[in-house]
PDB file of C-alpha atoms in Angstrom:
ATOM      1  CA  UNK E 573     -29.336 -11.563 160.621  1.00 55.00           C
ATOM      2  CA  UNK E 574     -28.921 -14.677 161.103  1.00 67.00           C
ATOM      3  CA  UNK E 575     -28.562 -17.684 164.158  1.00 75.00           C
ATOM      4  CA  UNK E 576     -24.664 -17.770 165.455  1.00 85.00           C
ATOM      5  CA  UNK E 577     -23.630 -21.503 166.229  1.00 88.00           C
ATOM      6  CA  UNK E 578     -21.411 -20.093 169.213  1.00 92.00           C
ATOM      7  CA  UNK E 579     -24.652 -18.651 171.178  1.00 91.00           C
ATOM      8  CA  UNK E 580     -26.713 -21.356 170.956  1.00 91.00           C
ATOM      9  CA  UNK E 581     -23.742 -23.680 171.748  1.00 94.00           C
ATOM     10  CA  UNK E 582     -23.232 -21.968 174.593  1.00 95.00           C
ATOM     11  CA  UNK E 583     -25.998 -21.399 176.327  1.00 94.00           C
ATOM     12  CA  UNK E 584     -27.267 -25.121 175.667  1.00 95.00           C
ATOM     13  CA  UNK E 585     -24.310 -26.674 176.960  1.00 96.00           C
ATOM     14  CA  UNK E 586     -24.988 -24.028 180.346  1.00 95.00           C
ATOM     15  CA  UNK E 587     -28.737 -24.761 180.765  1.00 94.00           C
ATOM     16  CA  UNK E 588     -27.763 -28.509 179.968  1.00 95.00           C
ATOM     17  CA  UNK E 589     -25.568 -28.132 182.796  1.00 94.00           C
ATOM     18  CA  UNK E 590     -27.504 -27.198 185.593  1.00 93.00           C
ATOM     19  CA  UNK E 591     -30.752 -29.546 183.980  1.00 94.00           C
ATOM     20  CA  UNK E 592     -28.299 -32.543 183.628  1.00 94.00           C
ATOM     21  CA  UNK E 593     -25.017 -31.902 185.711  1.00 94.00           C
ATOM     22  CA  UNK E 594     -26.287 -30.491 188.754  1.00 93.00           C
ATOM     23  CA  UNK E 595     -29.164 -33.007 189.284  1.00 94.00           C
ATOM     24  CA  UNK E 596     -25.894 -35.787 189.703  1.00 94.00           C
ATOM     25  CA  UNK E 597     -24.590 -33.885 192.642  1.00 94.00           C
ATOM     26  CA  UNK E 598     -27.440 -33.616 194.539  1.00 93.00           C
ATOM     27  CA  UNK E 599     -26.799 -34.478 198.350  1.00 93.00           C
ATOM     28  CA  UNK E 600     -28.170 -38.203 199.702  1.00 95.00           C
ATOM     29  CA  UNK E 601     -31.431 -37.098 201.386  1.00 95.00           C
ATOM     30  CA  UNK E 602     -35.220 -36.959 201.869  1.00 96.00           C
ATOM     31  CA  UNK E 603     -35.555 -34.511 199.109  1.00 96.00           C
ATOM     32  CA  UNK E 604     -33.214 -35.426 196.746  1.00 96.00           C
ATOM     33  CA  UNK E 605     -35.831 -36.103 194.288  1.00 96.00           C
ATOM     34  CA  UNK E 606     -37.557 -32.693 194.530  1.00 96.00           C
ATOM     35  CA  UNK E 607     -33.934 -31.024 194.266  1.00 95.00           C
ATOM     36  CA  UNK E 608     -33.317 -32.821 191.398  1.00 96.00           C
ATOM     37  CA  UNK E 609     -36.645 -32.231 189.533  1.00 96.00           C
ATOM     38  CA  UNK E 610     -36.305 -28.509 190.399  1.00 96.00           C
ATOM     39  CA  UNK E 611     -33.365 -28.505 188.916  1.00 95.00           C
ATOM     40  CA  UNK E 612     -33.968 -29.728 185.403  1.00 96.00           C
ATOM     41  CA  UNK E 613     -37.409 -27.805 185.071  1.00 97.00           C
ATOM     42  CA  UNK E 614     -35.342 -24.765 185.965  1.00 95.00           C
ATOM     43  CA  UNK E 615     -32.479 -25.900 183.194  1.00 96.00           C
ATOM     44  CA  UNK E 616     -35.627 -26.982 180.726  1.00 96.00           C
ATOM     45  CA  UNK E 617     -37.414 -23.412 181.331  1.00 97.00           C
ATOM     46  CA  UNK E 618     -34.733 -21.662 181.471  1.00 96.00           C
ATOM     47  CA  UNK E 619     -32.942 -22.469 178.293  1.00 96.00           C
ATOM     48  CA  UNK E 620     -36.449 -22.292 176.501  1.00 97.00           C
ATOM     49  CA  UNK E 621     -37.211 -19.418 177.377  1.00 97.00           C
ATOM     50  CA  UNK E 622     -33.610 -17.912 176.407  1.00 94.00           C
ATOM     51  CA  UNK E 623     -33.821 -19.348 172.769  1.00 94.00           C
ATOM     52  CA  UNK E 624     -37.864 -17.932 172.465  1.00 93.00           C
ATOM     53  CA  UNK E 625     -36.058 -14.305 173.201  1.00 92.00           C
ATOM     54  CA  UNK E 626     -32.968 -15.216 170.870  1.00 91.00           C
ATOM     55  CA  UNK E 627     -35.025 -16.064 167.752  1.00 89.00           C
ATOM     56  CA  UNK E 628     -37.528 -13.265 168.539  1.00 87.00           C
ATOM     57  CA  UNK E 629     -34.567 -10.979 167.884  1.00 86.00           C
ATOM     58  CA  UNK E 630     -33.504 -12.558 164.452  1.00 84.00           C
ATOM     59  CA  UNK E 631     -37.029 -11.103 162.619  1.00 79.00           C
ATOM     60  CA  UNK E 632     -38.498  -8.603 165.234  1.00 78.00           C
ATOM     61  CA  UNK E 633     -42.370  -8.170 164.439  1.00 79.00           C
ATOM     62  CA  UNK E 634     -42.621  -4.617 164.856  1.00 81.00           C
ATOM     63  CA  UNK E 635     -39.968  -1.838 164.290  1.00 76.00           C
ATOM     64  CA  UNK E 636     -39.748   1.918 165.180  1.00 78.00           C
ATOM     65  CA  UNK E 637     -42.524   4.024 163.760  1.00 85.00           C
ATOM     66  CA  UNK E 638     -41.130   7.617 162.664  1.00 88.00           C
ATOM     67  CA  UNK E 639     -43.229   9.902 161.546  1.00 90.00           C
ATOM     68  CA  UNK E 640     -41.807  11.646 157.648  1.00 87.00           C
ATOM     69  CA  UNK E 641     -40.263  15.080 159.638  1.00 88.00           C
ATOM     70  CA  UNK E 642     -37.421  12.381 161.624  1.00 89.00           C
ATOM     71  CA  UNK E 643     -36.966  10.533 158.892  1.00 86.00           C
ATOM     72  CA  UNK E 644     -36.082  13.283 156.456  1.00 87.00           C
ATOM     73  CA  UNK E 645     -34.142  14.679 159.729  1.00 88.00           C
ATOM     74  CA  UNK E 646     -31.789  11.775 159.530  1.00 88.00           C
ATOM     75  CA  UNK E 647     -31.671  11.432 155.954  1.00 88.00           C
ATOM     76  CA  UNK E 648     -30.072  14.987 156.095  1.00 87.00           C
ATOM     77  CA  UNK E 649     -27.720  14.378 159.424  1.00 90.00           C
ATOM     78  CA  UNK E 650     -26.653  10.831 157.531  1.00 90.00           C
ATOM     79  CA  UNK E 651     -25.707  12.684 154.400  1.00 86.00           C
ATOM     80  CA  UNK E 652     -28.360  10.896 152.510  1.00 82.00           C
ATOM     81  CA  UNK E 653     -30.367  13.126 150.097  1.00 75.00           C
ATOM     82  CA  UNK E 654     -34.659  12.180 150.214  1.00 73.00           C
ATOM     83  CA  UNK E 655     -37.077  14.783 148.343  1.00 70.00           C
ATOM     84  CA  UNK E 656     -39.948  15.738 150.075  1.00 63.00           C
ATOM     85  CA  UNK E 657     -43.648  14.674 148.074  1.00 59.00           C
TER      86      UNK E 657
END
């Protein structure tokens, strides 16, 4: 398993959005330069912490642990023949 283009595409162009686009409309005001540094922190974070959880999917670190009764239990439900040794 590999990265998909469209994902990544995706969700950069929506984080890049509210980090880059939203920050322009911000309202004339005292605190227009709070909103606006809220806003791309939240887009910065955000994004960075959605492409940490996407690759952390594409070569998990740890996978079930069955113990040898399931696994020869789905061996036989999948059609699959294992010996027992």
């Amino acid at each position: 398993m590999g990265a998909s283009f469209f994902p990544i595409l995706f969700f950069t162009a929506v984080w890049a959005g509210v980090g880059i686009g939203l920050p322009m409309m911000t309202p004339k005001g005292p605190h227009q330069n709070l909103i606006r540094c809220t806003l791309m922190l939240t887009g910065c974070c955000c994004w960075l912490f959605w492409l940490c959880c996407y690759m952390a999917q594409m070569n998990p670190l740890i996978g079930p642990k069955l113990n040898q009764h399931t696994i020869f239990m789905i061996a036989r439900e999948w059609g699959n023949s294992l010996k027992e040794g």
